[in-house]
Each structure stands twice: as C-alpha cells, then as structure tokens.
Amino acid sequence: MKVVVDEEKCVAAGQCVAAAMDVFDQRDEDGIVVLLTENPPAELADDVRNAAAVCPALAIRIEE
Amino acid sequence: MSEAETELAAPDAEIFDYPGARDRACPFAPPAGLRALNDTAPVSRGRLWDGSTPWLVTGHAAQRVILSDPRVSSNDKQPGFPYPNRAMAENAPHHPLTIFNADGADHTRIRRMMTAPFTRNRMEKLRPEIQRFTDELIDSMLAGPNPADLNAALSLPLPSLMICALLGVPYEDHEFFQEHASLATRSDKTAEQDRVAMEALGGYLAGLLQKRMEEPSDDVISDFAGRIKAGEVTLPEAVMLCMILLIAGHETSASMITLGTALLLQNPEQLALLRGTDDPKAVANAVEEILRYLTIPALGQRRIAAEDIEIEGVTIKAGEGIVVALPAGNWDPAAFPEPEKFDIAREARHHHAFAWGIHQCLGQQLARIELQVVYGTLYRRVPTLRLAVGFDELRFRRDDALAYGLHELPVAW
C-alpha cells in the first residue's frame, strides 16, 4: 500500500489523525496533513483506508 | 389553463417545505416528509421560508458529491442564494468574507489562519482540562437543588469555558458571551437583534485583540493579534474570525449534551451499554452515532451553483440555490441501515453532522472530545439521572432553529 496526500486540498479537519495516528499527523502552524510513512505496514491498512474515506476534502489517495 | 399545464403544476403542491415539522411523538427523528424523500428522490425541489424553491439534496451519496464539487459555491451575496432565515438574508450584503461564504483560494487562505488551535493532537492535550471542567460542573450541580436544569448546569457552560480558555477570553466575561452568542444562533431573531449582538461581541473582541497586540500571551487571540501586526489580516477580519470561533461551537455542542442526554434517557438499554463500558473507543463510537442520530445543524448547508451541474438525473442550473439537508443524509438507509434504530455500536463515522467537503466543521475534534468526556462521565457519576418531568413536557426548539435542541432539560437523581 502506498499513500499520497495533497496538502493543497487538505482542510485540516483532523479526521485522518483520528483514524490512523501512526500514519498521519498535522503541522503545528496550520493543521495541514503530514504523512509519517508513505508505505504503512499491512496491519494499519484498514485504518489508512478508513482515514482516506473520512477525509472531507478527498486529500488522501491510496495506491494498493 | 391547459391540461398539460395543470399536470405540470400539480407536483408543485408536493414540494417539501424545508426544514419541515417534526412529529411530536418522535422529536429526535427528522420530519417524516423529509425522510420520505430518501426513498423517492435524493435531489428534488424544496420550499423555504421565503417561498423560494431551491434544490434539496437529501441522499447521503448525493450530499458528498455536491459538497465536494468546486462548481458549488458558498457565496451568500449572489441572487438566488437559499438563506436559512430572514435575518441572514437581510444581513448578507454586509457579511464580510469568512470561512462560511468564501470559495476556493480565498477559503483556503482564511481557513488556514484558523485551523492551528484545532488540530487533533492539540485537542487531545485539552482532554484533562475538559475532564476537570466537566467534573467541577457536575459537582456543582449535585451540590445544588435537585431537580436541576442540565442545560444550564452543564451543557451551556462547558463549551463556553473551553472555547473561552482556548481563545483567551477572561472568565469574568463569559456571561456576556453566552448571552450574545445565544442570540446570534436563534432563528427568530430580527436582523436588528442580530446586528446588535454582533456589534457588542465585535467591540469586545476588537478591544481584546488590541490589548494582546501590546501584551501577547499563549492563546488564539494573541495568535491573531500577531497576524494583525504582521499585516496578514486586518483588525475587522480578525474580529470576525474570532467571533466565528466563539459562536460556532457554542450552542451546537451544548445541544449535543442536552439533547443527547434526553435521547439516552429515552433509550435505557443503550444508556446502560454506554455506562457499562470502560473502552474509550466504544464511547467515541457512541458519540458518532449520537451526532448522526440528532444532526443538530438541521437547517443544513446552503450553497449556490456556479455552473450547470448534472446529478441524479436532474440538472442544477448555474445560479440556482442548493440546500444540503444534513439530517436526511444521516438517516439515509443506503448509508445507515435501519437509520431509525439508535445503536451506539453501529459504524457511523461517515455521518454528515459536521457536514462534508472543504467547509466541514473546523472545531469538530474539540466537539468530539468534549462529548466523549461528558458522555463517558455524566452517566457513571450520576447513575440515577432521570427526567424530572414527563417526556411530553419537554420543550423542543423550533424546527427552523439553526441548532436543534431543547430549551432546558429538567433532571433529577
């Protein structure tokens, strides 16, 4: 699994961090998404898919 | 009138009058007529308070499409915009550009000035403080007369304490804020009352911003004061942004506590499940289901089409108003099987109680943690909590209130 985030689209809702905190974080200065790992391990795959699904700005793309 | 014209005119009579009237026997559920649209048309015409008939988007999937479409605008100065009430229609020409009515790059610029204090991690750090405020408010309620009004004892003061602490508004000014913020979220306010409340809040915030430009401290007002000094925003813009932070999370969160408690007391088996769990994830899940079930922002999201948009077999023409009926999306059986079933264990995270798209609620992580703390604390600390009046005596807010809820919740223990 490969994760791609779009900082331009991100609206800092924080949904991805709530869903998968080992994969996503937010910048302190404006809350914009920070990708902690591009290739998350298999055991986090469901959380990451969930994070992409709840992102209101559709800023997370997953390449399986 | 020809027969053909009669036939064309006939369906008009069946246009749903949004937001509709709830059934007093089940005041937690969206109006039956609104729910019925989920079975017939996910996008249809609805009639508003002023007689206008914008598009009404009720289906969950259609709501996601509309709220994610960059051709759908939030610009409330365009003719045809579907205003929630008369006061907002009359004041719209004077509304400055804010996160609510800005599109595209303007929206991104403004929103990013407001997001820093609300990151998930910063909100998690507030959890102990939220727990302390919650415990103290419950202590005070239990020490006072029994029965008491939960709305006044806990629901209203808690969000107010939190947002004021976050912003850096001195505690002694809370009462002033509560009064003006309450007025600003009422639908029966006049345009004049709206202006007076806004001016009073604005004057106060301008004074505070100027003070923090001289003597900054570690809070959001000081952050905005720094941005004014750096030339990133003007003083009036900063006042408006702080005002939005103050008002937006106030009655909505309070209503979730009061109305959520009424819902749980009417569903004792669900309340027992919630009270019996030690698992923070189960409590967090319950919060999502209560958000879905009650959908406090019952008037929905208001938009206007900037271009023609094809959706669900209809064409929304450029310049036509769009109302995204959030309660209907959250009770759409295609997204939430048996939506009338209140089930705190259901998967409900995809609800639209905070809306969807780039305008999704900025303060949602704060709201979530407040609600997790309250729902995880109140019913365990006060296991005998019960309604102090008959259910049919509860006074629900008007169906056209910006934030649905109860005027008060008399409880005993």
Coordinates of C-alpha atoms in Angstrom, one line a residue, chain B residues 152-396:
Chain B
A152 CA -27.9 25.4 32.4
A153 CA -25.8 23.3 34.8
L154 CA -23.5 21.6 32.3
S155 CA -24.3 21.8 28.6
L156 CA -24.1 25.6 28.1
P157 CA -21.2 26.4 30.5
L158 CA -18.8 23.6 29.3
P159 CA -18.3 24.5 25.6
S160 CA -18.2 28.1 26.6
L161 CA -15.5 27.5 29.2
M162 CA -13.5 25.5 26.7
I163 CA -13.7 27.9 23.8
C164 CA -13.0 30.9 26.0
A165 CA -10.0 29.2 27.5
L166 CA -8.7 28.3 24.0
L167 CA -9.2 31.9 22.7
G168 CA -8.0 33.6 25.9
V169 CA -11.3 35.3 26.8
P170 CA -11.2 36.2 30.5
Y171 CA -13.6 34.0 32.6
E172 CA -15.4 37.0 34.0
D173 CA -16.7 37.9 30.5
H174 CA -18.4 34.5 29.9
E175 CA -21.9 35.6 30.8
F176 CA -21.7 38.4 28.3
F177 CA -20.6 35.9 25.7
Q178 CA -23.2 33.3 26.4
E179 CA -26.0 35.9 26.1
H180 CA -24.8 37.3 22.8
A181 CA -23.8 34.0 21.3
S182 CA -27.2 32.5 22.1
L183 CA -28.9 35.4 20.4
A184 CA -26.7 35.0 17.3
T185 CA -27.8 31.4 16.8
R186 CA -31.5 32.0 17.2
S187 CA -33.7 31.9 14.1
D188 CA -36.4 34.1 15.5
K189 CA -34.0 37.0 16.0
T190 CA -34.6 40.1 14.0
A191 CA -32.0 41.5 11.7
E192 CA -31.6 44.3 14.1
Q193 CA -31.1 42.0 17.1
D194 CA -28.5 40.1 15.0
R195 CA -26.6 43.3 14.3
V196 CA -26.7 44.5 17.9
A197 CA -25.4 41.1 19.2
M198 CA -22.7 41.1 16.6
E199 CA -21.6 44.6 17.3
A200 CA -21.4 44.0 21.0
L201 CA -19.3 40.9 20.6
G202 CA -17.2 42.6 17.9
G203 CA -16.4 45.6 20.0
Y204 CA -15.3 43.5 22.9
L205 CA -13.1 41.3 20.7
A206 CA -11.5 44.3 19.0
G207 CA -10.6 45.6 22.4
L208 CA -9.1 42.3 23.5
L209 CA -7.1 41.9 20.2
Q210 CA -5.6 45.4 20.6
K211 CA -4.7 44.6 24.2
R212 CA -2.9 41.3 23.1
M213 CA -1.1 43.2 20.3
E214 CA 0.6 45.1 23.2
E215 CA 0.9 42.2 25.7
P216 CA 0.7 38.8 23.9
S217 CA 0.0 35.6 25.8
D218 CA -0.3 32.0 24.8
D219 CA -3.8 31.9 23.3
V220 CA -5.6 32.2 20.0
I221 CA -6.5 35.9 20.4
S222 CA -2.7 36.6 20.8
D223 CA -2.1 34.5 17.6
F224 CA -4.5 36.7 15.6
A225 CA -3.0 39.8 17.2
G226 CA 0.4 38.7 15.9
R227 CA -1.1 38.2 12.4
I228 CA -2.6 41.7 12.5
K229 CA 0.9 43.1 13.4
A230 CA 2.5 41.1 10.6
G231 CA -0.1 42.5 8.1
E232 CA -1.7 39.1 7.3
V233 CA -5.1 40.2 8.5
T234 CA -6.9 43.4 9.3
L235 CA -8.4 44.1 12.7
P236 CA -12.0 43.8 11.5
E237 CA -11.2 40.5 9.7
A238 CA -9.6 39.1 12.9
V239 CA -12.6 40.2 14.9
M240 CA -14.9 38.3 12.6
L241 CA -12.8 35.1 12.7
C242 CA -12.6 35.1 16.5
M243 CA -16.4 35.7 16.6
I244 CA -16.9 32.6 14.4
L245 CA -14.8 30.5 16.7
L246 CA -16.7 31.7 19.7
I247 CA -20.2 31.3 18.4
A248 CA -20.0 28.2 16.1
G249 CA -19.1 25.7 18.8
H250 CA -21.3 27.0 21.5
E251 CA -25.0 26.1 21.1
T252 CA -24.2 23.2 18.8
S253 CA -22.0 21.4 21.5
A254 CA -24.4 22.4 24.3
S255 CA -27.3 21.0 22.3
M256 CA -25.5 17.7 21.7
I257 CA -25.1 17.3 25.5
T258 CA -28.7 18.2 26.4
L259 CA -30.5 16.6 23.6
G260 CA -28.1 13.6 23.6
T261 CA -28.8 13.0 27.3
A262 CA -32.6 13.2 26.6
L263 CA -32.1 10.6 23.8
L264 CA -30.1 8.3 26.1
L265 CA -32.6 8.6 28.9
Q266 CA -35.4 7.5 26.5
N267 CA -33.2 4.6 25.4
P268 CA -32.2 3.0 28.7
E269 CA -30.7 -0.2 27.2
Q270 CA -28.3 2.0 25.1
L271 CA -27.6 4.2 28.1
A272 CA -26.7 1.0 30.1
L273 CA -24.3 -0.1 27.4
L274 CA -22.6 3.3 27.4
R275 CA -22.4 3.5 31.2
G276 CA -21.1 -0.1 31.4
T277 CA -18.1 0.4 29.1
D278 CA -14.5 1.2 30.0
D279 CA -13.4 1.3 26.4
P280 CA -12.7 4.8 25.1
K281 CA -13.3 3.6 21.6
A282 CA -16.8 2.4 22.4
V283 CA -17.5 5.8 23.9
A284 CA -16.1 7.5 20.9
N285 CA -18.2 5.4 18.7
A286 CA -21.3 6.3 20.7
V287 CA -20.5 10.0 20.1
E288 CA -20.5 9.4 16.3
E289 CA -23.9 7.7 16.5
I290 CA -25.5 10.4 18.6
L291 CA -24.1 13.0 16.2
R292 CA -25.6 11.1 13.3
Y293 CA -28.9 10.5 15.0
L294 CA -29.6 14.0 16.2
T295 CA -27.9 16.1 13.4
I296 CA -28.1 19.3 15.4
P297 CA -27.5 21.6 12.3
A298 CA -30.9 20.7 11.0
L299 CA -31.1 23.6 8.6
G300 CA -28.3 22.1 6.6
Q301 CA -25.7 23.6 4.4
R302 CA -26.6 26.4 1.9
R303 CA -25.0 26.7 -1.5
I304 CA -25.5 28.1 -5.0
A305 CA -24.5 26.5 -8.3
A306 CA -21.7 28.5 -10.1
E307 CA -22.2 26.3 -13.2
D308 CA -24.7 23.8 -14.5
I309 CA -24.3 20.5 -12.6
E310 CA -25.8 17.1 -13.6
I311 CA -26.7 14.9 -10.6
E312 CA -29.1 12.0 -10.0
G313 CA -30.9 12.7 -13.3
V314 CA -31.5 16.4 -12.8
T315 CA -29.7 19.5 -13.9
I316 CA -29.0 22.1 -11.3
K317 CA -28.6 25.3 -13.3
A318 CA -26.0 27.9 -12.7
G319 CA -27.4 30.5 -10.2
E320 CA -29.8 28.0 -8.6
G321 CA -29.8 27.6 -4.8
I322 CA -28.9 24.3 -3.2
V323 CA -29.9 23.1 0.3
V324 CA -28.0 20.1 1.6
A325 CA -30.4 18.6 4.2
L326 CA -27.9 17.1 6.6
P327 CA -30.5 15.2 8.8
A328 CA -31.8 13.4 5.7
G329 CA -28.4 12.3 4.6
N330 CA -27.7 11.0 8.1
W331 CA -31.0 9.0 8.0
D332 CA -30.5 7.7 4.5
P333 CA -30.9 3.9 4.7
A334 CA -28.5 3.4 1.9
A335 CA -25.7 4.8 4.1
F336 CA -27.1 3.8 7.5
P337 CA -29.2 0.6 7.5
E338 CA -32.3 1.0 9.7
P339 CA -31.5 4.6 10.4
E340 CA -34.3 5.0 13.0
K341 CA -32.5 2.4 15.2
F342 CA -30.4 4.2 17.7
D343 CA -27.4 1.9 18.1
I344 CA -24.3 3.2 19.8
A345 CA -22.3 0.3 18.5
R346 CA -23.1 1.0 14.8
E347 CA -20.5 2.2 12.4
A348 CA -21.4 5.9 11.9
R349 CA -18.2 7.8 11.3
H350 CA -19.3 8.7 7.8
H351 CA -22.2 10.9 9.0
H352 CA -22.6 14.5 7.9
A353 CA -23.4 16.1 11.3
F354 CA -20.2 18.2 10.8
A355 CA -21.1 18.5 7.0
W356 CA -18.7 17.3 4.3
G357 CA -16.2 18.9 1.9
I358 CA -13.9 21.8 2.4
H359 CA -16.4 23.5 4.8
Q360 CA -16.6 20.6 7.2
C361 CA -16.6 21.8 10.8
L362 CA -13.4 23.4 12.0
G363 CA -14.0 22.6 15.6
Q364 CA -15.1 19.0 15.2
Q365 CA -12.2 17.5 17.1
L366 CA -12.9 19.8 20.1
A367 CA -16.6 18.9 20.0
R368 CA -15.8 15.2 19.8
I369 CA -13.5 15.2 22.9
E370 CA -16.0 17.4 24.9
L371 CA -18.7 14.9 24.1
Q372 CA -16.5 11.8 24.8
V373 CA -15.7 13.3 28.2
V374 CA -19.3 14.2 29.0
Y375 CA -20.9 11.0 27.8
G376 CA -18.2 9.0 29.5
T377 CA -18.5 10.8 32.8
L378 CA -22.0 12.1 33.5
Y379 CA -24.0 8.8 33.5
R380 CA -21.3 7.0 35.5
R381 CA -21.1 9.7 38.1
V382 CA -24.8 10.1 38.3
P383 CA -26.2 6.6 37.7
T384 CA -29.7 7.6 38.9
L385 CA -30.0 10.5 36.5
R386 CA -33.6 10.7 35.1
L387 CA -36.0 13.2 33.6
A388 CA -37.7 15.3 36.3
V389 CA -40.7 16.0 34.1
G390 CA -42.7 13.9 31.7
F391 CA -41.1 13.4 28.3
D392 CA -44.1 15.1 26.6
E393 CA -43.5 18.2 28.7
L394 CA -40.0 18.8 27.3
R395 CA -39.8 22.0 25.2
F396 CA -38.0 21.4 21.9

